[in-house]
mmCIF file of C-alpha atoms and ligand atoms in Angstrom:
data_model
loop_
_atom_site.group_PDB
_atom_site.id
_atom_site.type_symbol
_atom_site.label_atom_id
_atom_site.label_comp_id
_atom_site.label_asym_id
_atom_site.label_seq_id
_atom_site.Cartn_x
_atom_site.Cartn_y
_atom_site.Cartn_z
ATOM 1 C CA MET B 200 39.921 -73.828 26.730
ATOM 2 C CA ILE B 201 40.192 -73.484 30.520
ATOM 3 C CA LYS B 202 43.690 -73.251 31.610
ATOM 4 C CA LEU B 203 44.671 -74.226 35.113
ATOM 5 C CA TYR B 204 48.178 -73.597 36.597
ATOM 6 C CA ASP B 205 48.584 -76.599 38.995
ATOM 7 C CA PHE B 206 50.537 -78.702 41.061
ATOM 8 C CA THR B 207 50.042 -82.307 41.598
ATOM 9 C CA LEU B 208 50.395 -82.296 45.222
ATOM 10 C CA SER B 209 48.476 -79.616 46.407
ATOM 11 C CA GLY B 210 45.464 -79.375 48.075
ATOM 12 C CA ASN B 211 44.626 -76.189 47.018
ATOM 13 C CA ALA B 212 44.550 -76.985 43.740
ATOM 14 C CA HIS B 213 42.955 -80.362 44.042
ATOM 15 C CA ARG B 214 40.051 -78.755 44.790
ATOM 16 C CA ILE B 215 39.985 -77.096 41.342
ATOM 17 C CA ARG B 216 40.708 -80.305 39.787
ATOM 18 C CA LEU B 217 37.812 -81.972 41.801
ATOM 19 C CA LEU B 218 35.371 -79.456 40.364
ATOM 20 C CA LEU B 219 36.688 -79.439 36.988
ATOM 21 C CA SER B 220 36.292 -83.427 36.910
ATOM 22 C CA LEU B 221 32.335 -82.969 38.622
ATOM 23 C CA LEU B 222 31.636 -80.593 36.166
ATOM 24 C CA GLN B 223 33.019 -82.800 33.312
ATOM 25 C CA LEU B 224 34.786 -79.620 31.963
ATOM 26 C CA PRO B 225 37.567 -79.707 29.302
ATOM 27 C CA HIS B 226 40.450 -77.813 30.344
ATOM 28 C CA GLN B 227 44.434 -77.972 29.633
ATOM 29 C CA ARG B 228 46.553 -78.407 32.989
ATOM 30 C CA ILE B 229 49.835 -76.843 33.149
ATOM 31 C CA GLU B 230 52.127 -78.281 36.160
ATOM 32 C CA ILE B 231 54.103 -75.329 37.814
ATOM 33 C CA ASP B 232 57.427 -76.759 39.674
ATOM 34 C CA LEU B 233 57.191 -75.447 42.566
ATOM 35 C CA ALA B 234 60.389 -76.855 44.223
ATOM 36 C CA ALA B 235 62.211 -75.417 41.167
ATOM 37 C CA GLY B 236 60.811 -71.867 42.062
ATOM 38 C CA GLU B 237 58.884 -71.630 38.728
ATOM 39 C CA GLN B 238 55.589 -70.065 40.743
ATOM 40 C CA LYS B 239 58.337 -66.713 41.414
ATOM 41 C CA GLN B 240 59.129 -66.363 37.749
ATOM 42 C CA ASP B 241 58.244 -63.154 36.080
ATOM 43 C CA TRP B 242 55.796 -64.744 33.726
ATOM 44 C CA PHE B 243 54.190 -66.506 36.501
ATOM 45 C CA LEU B 244 53.768 -63.777 38.781
ATOM 46 C CA HIS B 245 52.118 -61.692 36.026
ATOM 47 C CA LEU B 246 49.406 -63.907 36.251
ATOM 48 C CA ASN B 247 49.295 -64.203 40.015
ATOM 49 C CA PRO B 248 51.722 -61.891 42.255
ATOM 50 C CA LEU B 249 51.573 -63.708 44.965
ATOM 51 C CA GLY B 250 53.522 -66.496 43.103
ATOM 52 C CA GLU B 251 50.872 -69.280 43.781
ATOM 53 C CA VAL B 252 49.266 -71.995 42.582
ATOM 54 C CA PRO B 253 46.415 -72.965 41.887
ATOM 55 C CA VAL B 254 45.886 -69.847 39.000
ATOM 56 C CA LEU B 255 42.832 -70.413 36.027
ATOM 57 C CA VAL B 256 42.668 -68.605 33.167
ATOM 58 C CA ASP B 257 39.443 -68.294 30.941
ATOM 59 C CA ASP B 258 39.904 -66.346 27.985
ATOM 60 C CA ASP B 259 40.448 -62.992 29.746
ATOM 61 C CA VAL B 260 39.725 -64.024 33.130
ATOM 62 C CA VAL B 261 42.633 -64.658 35.051
ATOM 63 C CA LEU B 262 41.905 -65.853 38.908
ATOM 64 C CA ARG B 263 43.900 -66.635 41.716
ATOM 65 C CA ASP B 264 42.828 -68.429 45.228
ATOM 66 C CA SER B 265 41.087 -71.818 45.213
ATOM 67 C CA THR B 266 38.097 -70.860 46.802
ATOM 68 C CA ALA B 267 37.786 -67.683 44.383
ATOM 69 C CA ILE B 268 38.195 -70.294 41.705
ATOM 70 C CA LEU B 269 35.421 -72.341 43.184
ATOM 71 C CA VAL B 270 33.243 -69.718 43.188
ATOM 72 C CA TYR B 271 33.571 -68.667 39.588
ATOM 73 C CA LEU B 272 33.411 -71.935 37.715
ATOM 74 C CA ALA B 273 30.442 -72.692 40.067
ATOM 75 C CA LYS B 274 28.386 -69.456 38.714
ATOM 76 C CA LYS B 275 29.374 -69.500 35.110
ATOM 77 C CA TYR B 276 29.705 -73.506 34.378
ATOM 78 C CA ASP B 277 26.867 -75.183 36.609
ATOM 79 C CA GLY B 278 23.937 -74.045 34.880
ATOM 80 C CA GLY B 279 21.708 -76.160 37.430
ATOM 81 C CA LYS B 280 22.906 -74.032 40.588
ATOM 82 C CA TYR B 281 23.799 -77.091 42.450
ATOM 83 C CA TRP B 282 27.157 -76.775 43.676
ATOM 84 C CA LEU B 283 26.672 -73.215 44.845
ATOM 85 C CA PRO B 284 22.896 -72.276 45.179
ATOM 86 C CA GLU B 285 21.245 -68.935 44.945
ATOM 87 C CA ASP B 286 19.617 -68.676 48.121
ATOM 88 C CA ALA B 287 20.973 -66.221 50.354
ATOM 89 C CA LYS B 288 21.263 -68.311 53.653
ATOM 90 C CA LEU B 289 22.534 -71.672 51.834
ATOM 91 C CA ALA B 290 25.442 -68.641 49.863
ATOM 92 C CA ALA B 291 26.625 -67.237 53.164
ATOM 93 C CA GLU B 292 26.823 -70.624 54.966
ATOM 94 C CA ILE B 293 29.269 -72.126 52.021
ATOM 95 C CA GLN B 294 31.076 -68.746 52.492
ATOM 96 C CA GLN B 295 31.772 -69.280 56.203
ATOM 97 C CA TRP B 296 33.097 -72.983 54.985
ATOM 98 C CA LEU B 297 35.075 -71.373 52.124
ATOM 99 C CA ALA B 298 36.737 -68.954 54.967
ATOM 100 C CA ILE B 299 37.751 -71.831 57.323
ATOM 101 C CA ALA B 300 39.063 -73.386 53.579
ATOM 102 C CA GLY B 301 41.393 -70.811 53.447
ATOM 103 C CA HIS B 302 42.325 -70.129 56.814
ATOM 104 C CA GLU B 303 41.774 -72.941 59.370
ATOM 105 C CA MET B 304 42.337 -75.459 57.509
ATOM 106 C CA ASN B 305 45.796 -73.740 56.052
ATOM 107 C CA ASP B 306 46.952 -73.106 60.064
ATOM 108 C CA GLY B 307 46.143 -76.894 60.434
ATOM 109 C CA PRO B 308 46.219 -79.580 58.258
ATOM 110 C CA SER B 309 48.122 -77.997 55.707
ATOM 111 C CA ASN B 310 50.917 -77.150 57.394
ATOM 112 C CA ALA B 311 51.392 -80.029 59.467
ATOM 113 C CA ARG B 312 51.596 -81.669 55.608
ATOM 114 C CA ARG B 313 54.116 -79.063 54.770
ATOM 115 C CA VAL B 314 55.997 -80.150 57.821
ATOM 116 C CA THR B 315 56.053 -83.404 56.675
ATOM 117 C CA VAL B 316 55.979 -83.965 53.036
ATOM 118 C CA PHE B 317 57.653 -80.808 52.056
ATOM 119 C CA GLY B 318 60.282 -80.129 54.712
ATOM 120 C CA ARG B 319 59.046 -76.891 55.796
ATOM 121 C CA LYS B 320 60.012 -75.520 59.134
ATOM 122 C CA LEU B 321 56.913 -74.619 60.986
ATOM 123 C CA ASP B 322 55.545 -75.647 64.159
ATOM 124 C CA HIS B 323 54.488 -79.485 63.671
ATOM 125 C CA ALA B 324 52.940 -79.802 66.887
ATOM 126 C CA GLN B 325 50.736 -76.619 66.657
ATOM 127 C CA ALA B 326 49.739 -77.452 63.362
ATOM 128 C CA ILE B 327 48.317 -80.955 64.577
ATOM 129 C CA GLU B 328 46.875 -79.586 67.493
ATOM 130 C CA ASN B 329 45.159 -76.846 65.253
ATOM 131 C CA SER B 330 43.946 -79.481 63.003
ATOM 132 C CA HIS B 331 42.363 -81.626 66.140
ATOM 133 C CA GLN B 332 40.463 -78.374 67.245
ATOM 134 C CA LEU B 333 39.141 -77.986 63.945
ATOM 135 C CA PHE B 334 38.091 -81.501 63.401
ATOM 136 C CA ARG B 335 36.503 -81.868 66.952
ATOM 137 C CA ASN B 336 35.014 -78.240 67.265
ATOM 138 C CA VAL B 337 33.846 -77.744 63.955
ATOM 139 C CA PHE B 338 33.893 -80.734 60.980
ATOM 140 C CA GLU B 339 32.732 -83.529 62.935
ATOM 141 C CA PRO B 340 29.732 -82.198 65.034
ATOM 142 C CA GLN B 341 28.323 -80.431 61.798
ATOM 143 C CA LEU B 342 28.584 -84.079 60.161
ATOM 144 C CA ALA B 343 27.211 -85.774 63.070
ATOM 145 C CA GLN B 344 23.731 -83.952 61.841
ATOM 146 C CA GLN B 345 24.033 -83.787 58.217
ATOM 147 C CA ASN B 346 25.299 -85.760 55.368
ATOM 148 C CA TRP B 347 27.202 -82.317 53.732
ATOM 149 C CA LEU B 348 28.496 -79.119 55.190
ATOM 150 C CA VAL B 349 25.750 -76.949 53.795
ATOM 151 C CA GLY B 350 21.893 -78.193 52.964
ATOM 152 C CA ASP B 351 21.045 -81.560 51.479
ATOM 153 C CA HIS B 352 23.569 -82.092 48.923
ATOM 154 C CA PRO B 353 27.049 -81.436 48.295
ATOM 155 C CA THR B 354 28.029 -77.969 47.370
ATOM 156 C CA ILE B 355 31.524 -75.935 47.142
ATOM 157 C CA ALA B 356 31.837 -75.817 50.612
ATOM 158 C CA ASP B 357 32.126 -79.369 50.770
ATOM 159 C CA ILE B 358 34.962 -79.427 47.665
ATOM 160 C CA ALA B 359 37.017 -76.740 49.256
ATOM 161 C CA ASN B 360 37.697 -79.001 52.323
ATOM 162 C CA TYR B 361 38.186 -82.404 51.322
ATOM 163 C CA SER B 362 41.395 -82.241 49.981
ATOM 164 C CA TYR B 363 43.514 -81.445 52.979
ATOM 165 C CA ILE B 364 41.220 -83.397 55.329
ATOM 166 C CA LYS B 365 41.626 -86.437 52.962
ATOM 167 C CA VAL B 366 45.780 -86.359 53.366
ATOM 168 C CA ALA B 367 45.848 -85.079 57.193
ATOM 169 C CA PRO B 368 46.742 -88.277 57.989
ATOM 170 C CA GLU B 369 50.063 -87.451 55.870
ATOM 171 C CA GLY B 370 50.782 -84.638 58.016
ATOM 172 C CA GLY B 371 50.191 -86.759 61.187
ATOM 173 C CA VAL B 372 46.539 -85.890 61.984
ATOM 174 C CA ASN B 373 45.024 -89.034 62.371
ATOM 175 C CA LEU B 374 41.413 -89.254 61.665
ATOM 176 C CA ASP B 375 40.304 -92.397 63.626
ATOM 177 C CA GLU B 376 38.500 -90.695 65.960
ATOM 178 C CA TYR B 377 36.011 -88.629 63.602
ATOM 179 C CA PRO B 378 33.823 -91.297 62.437
ATOM 180 C CA HIS B 379 31.271 -88.661 60.589
ATOM 181 C CA ILE B 380 34.394 -87.139 58.901
ATOM 182 C CA ARG B 381 35.399 -90.581 57.231
ATOM 183 C CA SER B 382 32.027 -90.987 56.057
ATOM 184 C CA TRP B 383 32.117 -87.761 54.797
ATOM 185 C CA LEU B 384 34.986 -88.063 52.706
ATOM 186 C CA ALA B 385 34.006 -92.028 51.382
ATOM 187 C CA ARG B 386 30.661 -89.807 50.150
ATOM 188 C CA ILE B 387 32.325 -87.205 48.323
ATOM 189 C CA GLU B 388 34.205 -90.164 46.770
ATOM 190 C CA ALA B 389 31.501 -91.696 45.715
ATOM 191 C CA LEU B 390 30.243 -88.941 43.744
ATOM 192 C CA GLU B 391 30.307 -89.361 39.532
ATOM 193 C CA ASN B 392 33.218 -88.277 38.375
ATOM 194 C CA PHE B 393 35.408 -87.867 41.523
ATOM 195 C CA ALA B 394 38.900 -86.937 41.207
ATOM 196 C CA THR B 395 41.624 -88.402 43.429
ATOM 197 C CA MET B 396 43.612 -86.748 45.875
ATOM 198 C CA PRO B 397 47.387 -87.964 44.623
ATOM 199 C CA LYS B 398 48.809 -89.529 47.894
ATOM 200 C CA ALA B 399 52.437 -87.924 49.201
ATOM 201 C CA LYS B 400 55.256 -89.781 49.901
ATOM 202 C CA PRO B 401 56.604 -88.679 53.042
ATOM 203 C CA ALA B 402 59.771 -86.536 53.643
ATOM 204 C CA LEU B 403 59.810 -87.067 57.191
ATOM 205 C CA ALA B 404 57.578 -89.512 58.694
HETATM 206 N N1 GSH R 728 45.294 -69.137 49.078
HETATM 207 C C1 GSH R 728 45.516 -69.599 48.247
HETATM 208 C C2 GSH R 728 46.648 -70.423 48.687
HETATM 209 C C3 GSH R 728 47.832 -71.178 47.594
HETATM 210 C C4 GSH R 728 48.935 -71.609 47.749
HETATM 211 O O1 GSH R 728 49.133 -71.567 49.358
HETATM 212 N N2 GSH R 728 49.671 -72.491 47.203
HETATM 213 C C5 GSH R 728 50.768 -72.912 47.406
HETATM 214 C C6 GSH R 728 50.570 -74.692 47.137
HETATM 215 S S1 GSH R 728 49.416 -75.172 48.040
HETATM 216 C C7 GSH R 728 51.861 -72.619 46.486
HETATM 217 O O2 GSH R 728 51.416 -72.424 45.179
HETATM 218 N N3 GSH R 728 53.050 -72.373 47.007
HETATM 219 C C8 GSH R 728 54.179 -71.572 46.216
HETATM 220 C C9 GSH R 728 54.681 -70.930 47.339
HETATM 221 O O3 GSH R 728 54.754 -70.397 48.557
HETATM 222 O O4 GSH R 728 56.160 -70.542 46.851
HETATM 223 C C10 GSH R 728 44.591 -70.338 47.912
HETATM 224 O O5 GSH R 728 43.812 -70.983 48.211
HETATM 225 O O6 GSH R 728 44.641 -71.141 46.436
#
């Protein structure tokens, strides 16, 4: 059975929970206590030397990094190639959005929430500014033109970017000025077998 090394409040981990749920894939979820540093213990570093969740284990396949795991699950378990189409242009466009999920999403909404929810000492004002630039210049214009980030149906590009945008307000990033982003969030939440991103209780408000 697939094993997911998880942390409930992690947006990176939620991406995987969401796709596992959409694909209705049975799996075992193992919660890692990040606050207690379980991710830095030897047994976990053996799975992921970076000491981070999520990690997915499927028989002899051990994978770290949420977007890599999304690619694996879509390639291996989505026979219809719906979530990651084969078409060269579509696949490359999806990769562009996976790159954003790994980089700009981290420097913006994810870092802003690390400050408010987890009390991390990062530049909160800069993270909020990065988030608004990303939403205003990239996501809102794209979603003003089309319902999904790539093509005419949801793909792993949408899954990868959903989690941290949904909880951006927890980091002090208000979504009021982005009506197309908010409609897109609602469209994802309306998908059959959608799995919720849990709300956090901010440590700092
Ligand atoms: N690029 C990785 C980032 C994973 C990541 O930052 N995980 C965080 C939780 S959201 C973590 O495990 N942090 C533990 C630590 O830094 O000690 C991915 O997309 O999965």
